[in-house]
Amino acid sequence: MEYVKEYTVKPEHIDVQNIMDGLYYPFYMEYCRHDFIKDVLGFSLEEEAQKGINMVLSQYTIQFVRSLKRDDKFTVTCQLMADGSGKPQIHFEQKIMLNNKVVTKAVFTGTCVPATGGRPFLPEAIKEKLKDAPVLNA
């Protein structure tokens, strides 16, 4: 299932070259990913943190294809991907799209850890969602 949110480039995100600064692309992906985690996975980052469970990123890769400009209206997608190695991690395949063209694509990898320290794990509810998810091609 691909989750999609729409955004507009904020004027304060434009750099001296009159394009969106590369720093902000991952932020828009984060906004979408956090909504996906709550809406689709049913995992509230805030509520779980209060219970002592933190969902954290362990890595990400990003590829810039095109640049966004001031006032561009664009979409950000998010799709859950399972891990083929058996590690307790989840992957989020994401794209920023403008006029049906890829602007940026990325894979964010995350896991859960106890706030008090300890080994990474995935809650049972997330493991259940991963059963139907495609496996990330490494």
PDB file of C-alpha atoms in Angstrom:
ATOM      1  CA  MET A   1       0.000   0.000   0.000  1.00  0.00           C
ATOM      2  CA  GLU A   2       1.414   3.359  -1.006  1.00  0.00           C
ATOM      3  CA  TYR A   3       0.541   6.259   1.281  1.00  0.00           C
ATOM      4  CA  VAL A   4       0.534   9.758  -0.274  1.00  0.00           C
ATOM      5  CA  LYS A   5       0.535  13.274   1.188  1.00  0.00           C
ATOM      6  CA  GLU A   6       0.643  16.616  -0.640  1.00  0.00           C
ATOM      7  CA  TYR A   7       2.814  19.582   0.335  1.00  0.00           C
ATOM      8  CA  THR A   8       3.876  22.972  -1.011  1.00  0.00           C
ATOM      9  CA  VAL A   9       7.478  24.192  -0.900  1.00  0.00           C
ATOM     10  CA  LYS A  10       7.777  26.859   1.774  1.00  0.00           C
ATOM     11  CA  PRO A  11       9.520  30.093   0.735  1.00  0.00           C
ATOM     12  CA  GLU A  12      11.944  29.841   3.669  1.00  0.00           C
ATOM     13  CA  HIS A  13      13.204  26.503   2.269  1.00  0.00           C
ATOM     14  CA  ILE A  14      14.509  28.141  -0.927  1.00  0.00           C
ATOM     15  CA  ASP A  15      18.265  28.699  -1.164  1.00  0.00           C
ATOM     16  CA  VAL A  16      20.354  31.287  -3.042  1.00  0.00           C
ATOM     17  CA  GLN A  17      20.091  29.202  -6.240  1.00  0.00           C
ATOM     18  CA  ASN A  18      16.289  29.645  -6.134  1.00  0.00           C
ATOM     19  CA  ILE A  19      15.718  25.922  -5.502  1.00  0.00           C
ATOM     20  CA  MET A  20      14.790  24.044  -2.342  1.00  0.00           C
ATOM     21  CA  ASP A  21      17.799  23.451  -0.098  1.00  0.00           C
ATOM     22  CA  GLY A  22      18.718  19.754  -0.006  1.00  0.00           C
ATOM     23  CA  LEU A  23      18.374  19.720   3.772  1.00  0.00           C
ATOM     24  CA  TYR A  24      14.565  19.950   3.552  1.00  0.00           C
ATOM     25  CA  TYR A  25      13.801  16.950   1.317  1.00  0.00           C
ATOM     26  CA  PRO A  26      14.259  14.452   4.194  1.00  0.00           C
ATOM     27  CA  PHE A  27      12.088  16.650   6.424  1.00  0.00           C
ATOM     28  CA  TYR A  28       9.119  16.453   4.043  1.00  0.00           C
ATOM     29  CA  MET A  29       9.668  12.689   3.859  1.00  0.00           C
ATOM     30  CA  GLU A  30       9.684  12.587   7.661  1.00  0.00           C
ATOM     31  CA  TYR A  31       6.359  14.450   7.874  1.00  0.00           C
ATOM     32  CA  CYS A  32       4.790  11.897   5.528  1.00  0.00           C
ATOM     33  CA  ARG A  33       6.465   8.916   7.224  1.00  0.00           C
ATOM     34  CA  HIS A  34       5.301   9.980  10.689  1.00  0.00           C
ATOM     35  CA  ASP A  35       1.706  10.301   9.434  1.00  0.00           C
ATOM     36  CA  PHE A  36       2.035   6.872   7.778  1.00  0.00           C
ATOM     37  CA  ILE A  37       3.357   5.336  11.008  1.00  0.00           C
ATOM     38  CA  LYS A  38       0.366   6.682  12.909  1.00  0.00           C
ATOM     39  CA  ASP A  39      -2.382   6.283  10.270  1.00  0.00           C
ATOM     40  CA  VAL A  40      -1.361   2.947   8.728  1.00  0.00           C
ATOM     41  CA  LEU A  41       0.763   1.197  11.343  1.00  0.00           C
ATOM     42  CA  GLY A  42      -1.319   2.476  14.259  1.00  0.00           C
ATOM     43  CA  PHE A  43       1.861   3.393  16.153  1.00  0.00           C
ATOM     44  CA  SER A  44       1.768   6.769  17.893  1.00  0.00           C
ATOM     45  CA  LEU A  45       5.359   7.927  18.306  1.00  0.00           C
ATOM     46  CA  GLU A  46       4.372  10.172  21.219  1.00  0.00           C
ATOM     47  CA  GLU A  47       2.224   7.628  23.081  1.00  0.00           C
ATOM     48  CA  GLU A  48       4.754   4.830  22.626  1.00  0.00           C
ATOM     49  CA  ALA A  49       7.581   7.094  23.827  1.00  0.00           C
ATOM     50  CA  GLN A  50       5.573   7.773  26.974  1.00  0.00           C
ATOM     51  CA  LYS A  51       5.384   3.980  27.443  1.00  0.00           C
ATOM     52  CA  GLY A  52       9.164   3.705  27.037  1.00  0.00           C
ATOM     53  CA  ILE A  53       9.298   2.536  23.396  1.00  0.00           C
ATOM     54  CA  ASN A  54      11.195   4.686  20.901  1.00  0.00           C
ATOM     55  CA  MET A  55      11.015   4.156  17.153  1.00  0.00           C
ATOM     56  CA  VAL A  56      14.308   5.344  15.717  1.00  0.00           C
ATOM     57  CA  LEU A  57      16.067   5.499  12.373  1.00  0.00           C
ATOM     58  CA  SER A  58      19.190   3.415  11.963  1.00  0.00           C
ATOM     59  CA  GLN A  59      20.071   4.564   8.443  1.00  0.00           C
ATOM     60  CA  TYR A  60      18.821   6.085   5.232  1.00  0.00           C
ATOM     61  CA  THR A  61      19.885   6.497   1.658  1.00  0.00           C
ATOM     62  CA  ILE A  62      18.637   9.298  -0.544  1.00  0.00           C
ATOM     63  CA  GLN A  63      18.972  10.076  -4.219  1.00  0.00           C
ATOM     64  CA  PHE A  64      18.263  13.530  -5.630  1.00  0.00           C
ATOM     65  CA  VAL A  65      16.990  13.478  -9.216  1.00  0.00           C
ATOM     66  CA  ARG A  66      15.496  16.946  -9.722  1.00  0.00           C
ATOM     67  CA  SER A  67      15.064  20.146  -7.705  1.00  0.00           C
ATOM     68  CA  LEU A  68      11.918  21.670  -6.292  1.00  0.00           C
ATOM     69  CA  LYS A  69      11.296  25.403  -6.616  1.00  0.00           C
ATOM     70  CA  ARG A  70       9.364  28.020  -4.681  1.00  0.00           C
ATOM     71  CA  ASP A  71       5.638  27.241  -4.382  1.00  0.00           C
ATOM     72  CA  ASP A  72       5.888  23.844  -6.137  1.00  0.00           C
ATOM     73  CA  LYS A  73       3.046  21.567  -5.069  1.00  0.00           C
ATOM     74  CA  PHE A  74       4.393  18.052  -4.730  1.00  0.00           C
ATOM     75  CA  THR A  75       3.519  14.693  -3.237  1.00  0.00           C
ATOM     76  CA  VAL A  76       5.473  12.473  -0.887  1.00  0.00           C
ATOM     77  CA  THR A  77       4.860   8.732  -0.881  1.00  0.00           C
ATOM     78  CA  CYS A  78       5.601   6.140   1.747  1.00  0.00           C
ATOM     79  CA  GLN A  79       5.489   2.369   1.452  1.00  0.00           C
ATOM     80  CA  LEU A  80       6.293  -0.177   4.142  1.00  0.00           C
ATOM     81  CA  MET A  81       8.928  -2.748   3.218  1.00  0.00           C
ATOM     82  CA  ALA A  82       9.913  -5.858   5.156  1.00  0.00           C
ATOM     83  CA  ASP A  83      13.511  -6.794   5.869  1.00  0.00           C
ATOM     84  CA  GLY A  84      14.702 -10.001   4.224  1.00  0.00           C
ATOM     85  CA  SER A  85      17.569 -10.576   6.651  1.00  0.00           C
ATOM     86  CA  GLY A  86      15.391 -11.319   9.660  1.00  0.00           C
ATOM     87  CA  LYS A  87      16.722  -8.346  11.623  1.00  0.00           C
ATOM     88  CA  PRO A  88      14.175  -6.452  13.749  1.00  0.00           C
ATOM     89  CA  GLN A  89      13.910  -3.518  11.385  1.00  0.00           C
ATOM     90  CA  ILE A  90      11.462  -1.972   8.980  1.00  0.00           C
ATOM     91  CA  HIS A  91      12.064  -0.013   5.824  1.00  0.00           C
ATOM     92  CA  PHE A  92      10.117   2.877   4.395  1.00  0.00           C
ATOM     93  CA  GLU A  93      10.525   3.376   0.659  1.00  0.00           C
ATOM     94  CA  GLN A  94       9.724   6.999  -0.108  1.00  0.00           C
ATOM     95  CA  LYS A  95       9.560   9.317  -3.097  1.00  0.00           C
ATOM     96  CA  ILE A  96       8.969  12.988  -3.676  1.00  0.00           C
ATOM     97  CA  MET A  97       7.030  13.453  -6.908  1.00  0.00           C
ATOM     98  CA  LEU A  98       6.335  16.571  -8.970  1.00  0.00           C
ATOM     99  CA  ASN A  99       4.047  16.326 -12.014  1.00  0.00           C
ATOM    100  CA  ASN A 100       4.335  12.512 -11.928  1.00  0.00           C
ATOM    101  CA  LYS A 101       8.134  12.686 -12.088  1.00  0.00           C
ATOM    102  CA  VAL A 102      10.490  11.491  -9.377  1.00  0.00           C
ATOM    103  CA  VAL A 103      12.283  14.366  -7.655  1.00  0.00           C
ATOM    104  CA  THR A 104      13.884  12.431  -4.807  1.00  0.00           C
ATOM    105  CA  LYS A 105      13.803   8.802  -3.706  1.00  0.00           C
ATOM    106  CA  ALA A 106      14.958   7.306  -0.449  1.00  0.00           C
ATOM    107  CA  VAL A 107      14.832   4.318   1.856  1.00  0.00           C
ATOM    108  CA  PHE A 108      14.645   4.955   5.593  1.00  0.00           C
ATOM    109  CA  THR A 109      15.367   2.048   7.939  1.00  0.00           C
ATOM    110  CA  GLY A 110      14.149   1.984  11.497  1.00  0.00           C
ATOM    111  CA  THR A 111      13.557  -0.159  14.537  1.00  0.00           C
ATOM    112  CA  CYS A 112      12.245   0.170  18.067  1.00  0.00           C
ATOM    113  CA  VAL A 113      14.355   0.335  21.200  1.00  0.00           C
ATOM    114  CA  PRO A 114      13.489   0.557  24.878  1.00  0.00           C
ATOM    115  CA  ALA A 115      13.951   4.111  26.160  1.00  0.00           C
ATOM    116  CA  THR A 116      15.964   2.677  29.054  1.00  0.00           C
ATOM    117  CA  GLY A 117      18.352   0.933  26.668  1.00  0.00           C
ATOM    118  CA  GLY A 118      18.401  -2.565  25.319  1.00  0.00           C
ATOM    119  CA  ARG A 119      18.190  -4.560  22.136  1.00  0.00           C
ATOM    120  CA  PRO A 120      16.257  -3.443  19.053  1.00  0.00           C
ATOM    121  CA  PHE A 121      12.855  -5.069  18.530  1.00  0.00           C
ATOM    122  CA  LEU A 122       9.606  -4.682  16.630  1.00  0.00           C
ATOM    123  CA  PRO A 123       6.267  -4.659  18.467  1.00  0.00           C
ATOM    124  CA  GLU A 124       3.921  -7.520  17.552  1.00  0.00           C
ATOM    125  CA  ALA A 125       1.423  -5.147  15.894  1.00  0.00           C
ATOM    126  CA  ILE A 126       4.121  -3.925  13.486  1.00  0.00           C
ATOM    127  CA  LYS A 127       5.345  -7.481  12.829  1.00  0.00           C
ATOM    128  CA  GLU A 128       1.770  -8.325  11.836  1.00  0.00           C
ATOM    129  CA  LYS A 129       1.703  -5.467   9.294  1.00  0.00           C
ATOM    130  CA  LEU A 130       5.022  -6.654   7.845  1.00  0.00           C
ATOM    131  CA  LYS A 131       3.551 -10.061   6.940  1.00  0.00           C
ATOM    132  CA  ASP A 132       1.856  -8.534   3.880  1.00  0.00           C
ATOM    133  CA  ALA A 133       4.632  -6.072   3.029  1.00  0.00           C
ATOM    134  CA  PRO A 134       6.984  -6.601   0.104  1.00  0.00           C
ATOM    135  CA  VAL A 135      10.587  -7.384   0.996  1.00  0.00           C
ATOM    136  CA  LEU A 136      13.118  -4.652   0.345  1.00  0.00           C
ATOM    137  CA  ASN A 137      15.558  -5.586  -2.392  1.00  0.00           C
ATOM    138  CA  ALA A 138      18.952  -4.907  -0.874  1.00  0.00           C
TER     139      ALA A 138
END
